[in-house]
Coordinates of C-alpha atoms in Angstrom, one line a residue:
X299 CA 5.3 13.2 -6.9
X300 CA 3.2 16.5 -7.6
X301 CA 2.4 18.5 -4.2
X302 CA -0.9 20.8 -4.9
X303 CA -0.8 21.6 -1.2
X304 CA 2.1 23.0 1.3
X305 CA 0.4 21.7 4.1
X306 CA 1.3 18.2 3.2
X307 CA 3.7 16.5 5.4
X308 CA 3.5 13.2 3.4
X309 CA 2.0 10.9 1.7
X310 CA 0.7 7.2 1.3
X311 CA -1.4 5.1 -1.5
X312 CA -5.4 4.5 -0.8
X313 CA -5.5 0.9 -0.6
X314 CA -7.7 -1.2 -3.0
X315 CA -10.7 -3.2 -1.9
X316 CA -11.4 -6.7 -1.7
X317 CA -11.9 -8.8 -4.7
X318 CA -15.3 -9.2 -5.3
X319 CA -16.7 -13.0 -6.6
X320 CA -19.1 -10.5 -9.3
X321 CA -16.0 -8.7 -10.0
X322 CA -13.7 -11.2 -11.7
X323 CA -9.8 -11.3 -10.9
X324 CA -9.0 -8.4 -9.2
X325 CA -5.7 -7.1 -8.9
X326 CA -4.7 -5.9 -5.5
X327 CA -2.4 -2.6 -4.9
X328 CA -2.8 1.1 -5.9
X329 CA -2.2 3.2 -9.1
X330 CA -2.8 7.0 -8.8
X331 CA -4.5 7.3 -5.4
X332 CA -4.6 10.4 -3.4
X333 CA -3.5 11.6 0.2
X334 CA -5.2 14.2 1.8
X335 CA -3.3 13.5 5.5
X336 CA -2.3 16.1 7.7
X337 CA -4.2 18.6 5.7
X338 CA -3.3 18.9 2.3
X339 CA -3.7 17.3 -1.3
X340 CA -0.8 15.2 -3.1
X341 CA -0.6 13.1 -5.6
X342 CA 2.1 9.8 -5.2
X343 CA 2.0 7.7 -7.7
X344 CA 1.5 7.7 -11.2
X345 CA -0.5 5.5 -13.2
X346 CA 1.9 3.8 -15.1
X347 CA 3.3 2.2 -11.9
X348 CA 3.4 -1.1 -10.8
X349 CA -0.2 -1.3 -9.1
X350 CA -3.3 -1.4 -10.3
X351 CA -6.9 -0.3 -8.3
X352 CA -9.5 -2.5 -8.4
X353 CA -9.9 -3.3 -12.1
X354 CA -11.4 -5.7 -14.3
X355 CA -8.7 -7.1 -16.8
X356 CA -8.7 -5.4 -20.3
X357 CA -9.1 -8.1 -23.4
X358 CA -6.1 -9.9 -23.9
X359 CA -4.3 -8.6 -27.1
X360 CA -5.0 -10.4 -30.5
X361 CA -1.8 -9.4 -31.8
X362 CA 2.2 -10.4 -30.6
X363 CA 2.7 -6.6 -29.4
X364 CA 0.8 -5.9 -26.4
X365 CA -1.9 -2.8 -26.9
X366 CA -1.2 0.6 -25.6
X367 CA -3.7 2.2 -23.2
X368 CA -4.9 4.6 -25.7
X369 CA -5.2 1.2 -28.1
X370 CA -7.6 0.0 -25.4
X371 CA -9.6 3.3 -24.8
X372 CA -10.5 3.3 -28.4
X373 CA -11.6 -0.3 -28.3
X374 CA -13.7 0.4 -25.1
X375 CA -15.4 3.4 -26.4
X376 CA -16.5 1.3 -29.5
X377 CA -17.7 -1.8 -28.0
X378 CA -19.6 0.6 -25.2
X379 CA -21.0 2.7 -28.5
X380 CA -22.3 -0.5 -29.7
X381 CA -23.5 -1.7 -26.1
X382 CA -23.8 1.2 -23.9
X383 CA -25.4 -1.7 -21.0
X384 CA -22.6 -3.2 -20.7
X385 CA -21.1 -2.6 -17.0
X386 CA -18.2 -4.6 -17.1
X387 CA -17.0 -2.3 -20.2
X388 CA -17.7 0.8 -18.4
X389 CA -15.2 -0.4 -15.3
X390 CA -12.8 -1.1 -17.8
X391 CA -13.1 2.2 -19.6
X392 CA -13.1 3.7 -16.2
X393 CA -9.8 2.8 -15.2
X394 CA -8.0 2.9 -18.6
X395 CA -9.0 6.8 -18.3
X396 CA -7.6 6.9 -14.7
X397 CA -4.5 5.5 -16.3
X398 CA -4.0 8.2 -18.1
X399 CA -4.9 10.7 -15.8
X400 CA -7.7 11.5 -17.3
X401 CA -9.5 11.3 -13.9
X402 CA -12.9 12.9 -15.0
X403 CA -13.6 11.3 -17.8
X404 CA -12.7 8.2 -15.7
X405 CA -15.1 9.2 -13.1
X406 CA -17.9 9.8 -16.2
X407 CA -17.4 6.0 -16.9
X408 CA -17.3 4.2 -13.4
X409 CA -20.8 6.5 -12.7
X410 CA -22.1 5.0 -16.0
X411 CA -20.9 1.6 -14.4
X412 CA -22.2 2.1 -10.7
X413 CA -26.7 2.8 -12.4
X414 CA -25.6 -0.4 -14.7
X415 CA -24.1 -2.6 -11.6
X416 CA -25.5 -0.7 -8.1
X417 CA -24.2 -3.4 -5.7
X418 CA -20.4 -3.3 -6.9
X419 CA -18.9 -1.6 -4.3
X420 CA -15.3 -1.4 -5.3
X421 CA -16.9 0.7 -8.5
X422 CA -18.4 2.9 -6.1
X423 CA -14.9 3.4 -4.3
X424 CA -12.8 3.7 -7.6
X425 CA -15.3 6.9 -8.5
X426 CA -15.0 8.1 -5.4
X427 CA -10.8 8.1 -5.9
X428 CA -11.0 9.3 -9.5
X429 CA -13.7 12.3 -8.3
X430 CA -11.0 13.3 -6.0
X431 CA -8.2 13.4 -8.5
X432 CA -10.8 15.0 -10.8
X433 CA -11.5 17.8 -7.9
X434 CA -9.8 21.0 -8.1
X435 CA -10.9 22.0 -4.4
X436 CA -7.8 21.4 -2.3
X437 CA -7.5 19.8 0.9
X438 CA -10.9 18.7 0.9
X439 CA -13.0 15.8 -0.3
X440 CA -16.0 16.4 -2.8
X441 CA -19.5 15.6 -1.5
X442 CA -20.0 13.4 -4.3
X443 CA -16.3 11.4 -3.7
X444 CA -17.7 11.4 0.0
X445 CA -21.5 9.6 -0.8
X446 CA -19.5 7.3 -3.5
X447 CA -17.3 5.8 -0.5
X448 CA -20.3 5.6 1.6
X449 CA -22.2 3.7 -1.1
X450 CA -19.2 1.3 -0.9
X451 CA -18.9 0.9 2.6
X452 CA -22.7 0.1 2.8
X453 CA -22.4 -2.3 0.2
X454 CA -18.9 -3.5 2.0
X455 CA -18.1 -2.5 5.1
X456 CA -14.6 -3.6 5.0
X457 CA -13.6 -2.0 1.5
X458 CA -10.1 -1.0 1.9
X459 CA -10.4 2.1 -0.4
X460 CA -12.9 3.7 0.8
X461 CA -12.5 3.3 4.6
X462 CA -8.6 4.7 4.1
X463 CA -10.4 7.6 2.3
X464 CA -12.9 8.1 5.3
X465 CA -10.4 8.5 7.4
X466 CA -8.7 10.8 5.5
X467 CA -11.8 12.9 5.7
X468 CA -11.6 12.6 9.6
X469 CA -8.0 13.8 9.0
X470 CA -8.8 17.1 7.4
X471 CA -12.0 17.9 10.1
X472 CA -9.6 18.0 12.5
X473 CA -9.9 14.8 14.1
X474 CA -6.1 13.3 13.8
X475 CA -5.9 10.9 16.7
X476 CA -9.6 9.0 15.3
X477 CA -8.0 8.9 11.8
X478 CA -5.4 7.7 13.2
X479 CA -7.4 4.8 14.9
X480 CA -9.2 4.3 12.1
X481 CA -6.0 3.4 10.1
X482 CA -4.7 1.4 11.9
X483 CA -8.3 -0.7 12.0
X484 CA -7.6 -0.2 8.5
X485 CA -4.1 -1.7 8.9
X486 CA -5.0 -4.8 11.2
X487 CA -7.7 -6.0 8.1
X488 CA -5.0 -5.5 5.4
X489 CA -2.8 -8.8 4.7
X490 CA 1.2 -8.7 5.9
X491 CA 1.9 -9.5 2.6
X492 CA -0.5 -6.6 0.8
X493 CA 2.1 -4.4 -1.3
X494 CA 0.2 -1.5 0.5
X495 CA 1.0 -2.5 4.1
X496 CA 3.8 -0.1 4.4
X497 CA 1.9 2.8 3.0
X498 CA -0.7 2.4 6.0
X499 CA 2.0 2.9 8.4
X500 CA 3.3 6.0 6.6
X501 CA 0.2 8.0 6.6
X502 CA -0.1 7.1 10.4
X503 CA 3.3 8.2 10.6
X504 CA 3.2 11.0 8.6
X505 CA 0.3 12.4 10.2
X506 CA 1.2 11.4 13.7
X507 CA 4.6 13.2 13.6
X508 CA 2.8 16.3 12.5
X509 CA 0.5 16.7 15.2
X510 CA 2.9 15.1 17.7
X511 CA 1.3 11.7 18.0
X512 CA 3.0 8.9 19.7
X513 CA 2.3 5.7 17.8
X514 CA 5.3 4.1 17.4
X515 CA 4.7 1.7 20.1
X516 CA 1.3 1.1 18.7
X517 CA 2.9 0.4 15.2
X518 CA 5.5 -1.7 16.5
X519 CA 2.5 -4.3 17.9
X520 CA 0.0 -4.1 15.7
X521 CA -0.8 -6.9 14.0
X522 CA -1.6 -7.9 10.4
X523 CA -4.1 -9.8 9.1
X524 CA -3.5 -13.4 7.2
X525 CA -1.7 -13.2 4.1
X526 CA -3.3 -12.7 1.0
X527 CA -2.1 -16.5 -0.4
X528 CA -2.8 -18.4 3.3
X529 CA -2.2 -17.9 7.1
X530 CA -0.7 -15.2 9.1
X531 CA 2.9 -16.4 10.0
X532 CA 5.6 -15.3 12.8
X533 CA 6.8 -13.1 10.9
X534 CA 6.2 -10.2 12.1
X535 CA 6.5 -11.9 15.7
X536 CA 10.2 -12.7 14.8
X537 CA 10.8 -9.1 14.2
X538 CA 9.4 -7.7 17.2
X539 CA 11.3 -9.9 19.6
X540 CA 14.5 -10.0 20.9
X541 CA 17.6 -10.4 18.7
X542 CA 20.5 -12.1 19.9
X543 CA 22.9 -10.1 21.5
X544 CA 26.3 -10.1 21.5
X545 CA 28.1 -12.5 24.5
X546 CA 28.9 -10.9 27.4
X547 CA 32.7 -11.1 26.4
X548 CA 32.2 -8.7 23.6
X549 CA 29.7 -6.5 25.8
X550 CA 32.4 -6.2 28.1
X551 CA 34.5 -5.2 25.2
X552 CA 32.2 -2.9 23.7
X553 CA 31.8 -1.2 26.8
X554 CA 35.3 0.1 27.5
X555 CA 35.4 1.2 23.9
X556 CA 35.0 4.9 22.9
X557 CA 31.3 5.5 21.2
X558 CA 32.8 5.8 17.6
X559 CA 34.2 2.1 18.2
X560 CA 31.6 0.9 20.3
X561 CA 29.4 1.5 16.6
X562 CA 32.1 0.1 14.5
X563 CA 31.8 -2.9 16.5
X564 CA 28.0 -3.4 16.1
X565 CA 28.5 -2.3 12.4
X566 CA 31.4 -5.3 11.8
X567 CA 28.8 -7.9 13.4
X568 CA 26.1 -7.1 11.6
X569 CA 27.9 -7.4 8.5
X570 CA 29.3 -10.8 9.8
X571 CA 25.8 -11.4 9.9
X572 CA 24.8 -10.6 6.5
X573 CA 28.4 -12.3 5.0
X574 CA 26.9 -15.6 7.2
X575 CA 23.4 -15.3 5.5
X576 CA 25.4 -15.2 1.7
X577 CA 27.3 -18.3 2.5
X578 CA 24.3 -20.2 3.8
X579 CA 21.1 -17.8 2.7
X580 CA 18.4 -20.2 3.4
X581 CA 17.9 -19.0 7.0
X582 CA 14.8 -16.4 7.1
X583 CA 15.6 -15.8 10.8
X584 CA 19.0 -14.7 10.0
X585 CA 17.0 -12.3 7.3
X586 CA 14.6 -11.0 9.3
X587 CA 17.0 -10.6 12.1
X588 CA 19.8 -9.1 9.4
X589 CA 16.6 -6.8 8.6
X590 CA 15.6 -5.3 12.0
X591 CA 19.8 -4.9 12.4
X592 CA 19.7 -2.4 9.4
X593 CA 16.7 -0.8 10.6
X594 CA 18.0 0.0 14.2
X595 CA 21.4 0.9 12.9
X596 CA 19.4 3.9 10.3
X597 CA 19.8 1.9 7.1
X598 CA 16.8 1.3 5.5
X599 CA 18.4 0.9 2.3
X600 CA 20.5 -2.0 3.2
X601 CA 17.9 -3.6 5.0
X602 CA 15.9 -3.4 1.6
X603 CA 18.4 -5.0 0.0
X604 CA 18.3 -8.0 2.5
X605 CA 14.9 -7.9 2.2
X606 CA 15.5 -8.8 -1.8
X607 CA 18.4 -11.3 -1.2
X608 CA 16.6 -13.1 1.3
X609 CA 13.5 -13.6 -1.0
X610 CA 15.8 -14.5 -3.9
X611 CA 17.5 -17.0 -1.4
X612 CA 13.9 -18.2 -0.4
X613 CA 12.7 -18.1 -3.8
X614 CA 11.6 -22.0 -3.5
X615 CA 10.2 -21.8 0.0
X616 CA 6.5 -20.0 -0.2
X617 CA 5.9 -20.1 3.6
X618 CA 9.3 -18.8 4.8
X619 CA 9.0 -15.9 1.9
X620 CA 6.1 -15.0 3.5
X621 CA 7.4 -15.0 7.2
X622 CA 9.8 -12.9 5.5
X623 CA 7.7 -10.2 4.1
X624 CA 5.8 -10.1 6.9
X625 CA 8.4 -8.9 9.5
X626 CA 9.5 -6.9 6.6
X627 CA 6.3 -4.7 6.6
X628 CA 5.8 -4.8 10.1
X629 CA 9.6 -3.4 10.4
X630 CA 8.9 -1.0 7.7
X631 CA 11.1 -2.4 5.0
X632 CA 10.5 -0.7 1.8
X633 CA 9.1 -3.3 -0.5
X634 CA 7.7 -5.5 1.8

């Protein structure tokens, strides 16, 4: 991760929009987006990273060896030299650019796209992304990033992109706590199980703990909407209620111990827990609890890795992997 600003406190991915009927498939996630929260510029994740934006699919390859990028970009440019009308090539040339970071030229092509196809929003809110990676003005948004993400919100009101990008503008006029707000609007329309959940609830975080917001209480409730693949489970119920405690026998116990075993205690039954869960893992209330216990005892990497066991456990079992992922994101489980 490249930091162009010092002001930054942190970072999260622009979400992608919703998959548009005139669009094709559309894959959902991030690749490349920018941050501008809590008043600076950064850029978090490369390209060649597991998300893509918004993107129609490039040809599948003739050959047994899939193309490179650059393979593609030279196909593009000489099927759009042959067919310069062609919109659908233009979005595809568009984001093999921004792939490469090449985030001009990719903005050159997705402007070509948006006078070919005027009513595609999620074109209008990839330019307005790749005009902001393209922009060496700092800590701003370009006027012409700022009218493409208004183009797409008029022609979508609820593209994801663009909206996390508006507020990001609200961000750097000084308006924190309506940012804020409008993430977490942002945040209640995106899926439980959207790879870009958790990156939501970072920004808020990020920019929250800067200006010394209190929204953990407001993170800890808020609610998601229905999964991407079908309805909105209890998942993220189960990890905002009560755990089982320990019986009052062991409270008692616990209690006359000195702090340093008092946490060795909660430590070795938590890790009963998890040694349960690998004897008999198909139990995604024992995950999700075994998930929140790692949380609260400050160790998000282990409750990762429960996060990954449990879904290999619950491999075969759709709805419960959901449930699963969903109290994952809404605990803040990295890779939910």
């Amino acid at each position: 991760m490249t930091e162009a600003d010092s002001r930054s406190t942190g970072t999260a991915p622009a979400p992608a929009g919703a998959a548009s009927g005139r669009a094709g498939k559309v894959v959902l996630g991030f690749a490349a987006a920018v941050a501008l929260a809590a008043g600076g510029v950064a850029a978090f994740r490369k390209p060649h990273e597991d998300v893509a934006l918004v993107q129609p699919q490039p040809p599948a390859p003739t050959e047994s060896q899939t193309p490179s990028v650059d393979d593609v970009i030279a196909k593009l440019e000489k099927r759009l030299a042959e067919n310069p009308e062609d919109a659908e090539g233009w979005r595809m040339l568009g984001w093999s650019y921004f792939q490469t970071e090449r985030y001009a030229e990719a903005a050159t092509a997705l402007r070509k796209a948006t006078k070919l196809d005027p009513e595609h929003a999620e074109t209008f809110s990839f330019l307005g992304e790749a005009l902001v990676l393209a922009s060496n003005k700092e800590g701003r948004i370009p006027p012409d990033a700022r009218a493409a993400f208004d183009k797409a919100l008029k022609l979508d009101p609820k593209d994801a992109r663009a909206r996390y990008f508006k507020a990001v503008a609200m961000d750097l006029a000084g308006n924190h706590r309506r940012a804020i707000n409008a993430w977490f609007a942002l945040l209640a329309d995106t899926p439980a199980d959207a790879p870009y959940a958790e990156d939501i609830r970072k920004v808020i975080r990020d920019v929250a703990d800067k200006y010394k917001i209190d929204v953990e209480k407001r993170l800890a409730e808020a609610q998601f909407a229905a999964p991407a693949g079908g309805m909105a489970t209890d998942g993220a119920k189960l990890a905002a209620g009560a755990i089982p405690g320990p019986t009052s026998t062991e409270m008692r116990a616990a209690a006359g111990l000195p702090k340093g075993q008092q946490e060795a205690m909660i430590n070795g039954m938590v890790d009963g827990l998890e040694a349960k869960l690998k004897a008999r893992p198909e139990n995604p209330e024992g995950w999700i609890m075994l998930m929140r216990s790692r949380m609260q005892l400050g160790q998000p990497a282990r409750a990762a890795q429960a996060l990954q066991d449990g879904l290999a456990a619950l491999r075969n079992d759709q709805e419960n992997a959901r449930r699963l992922r969903e109290a994952a994101s809404s605990l803040g489980v990295a890779g939910a």
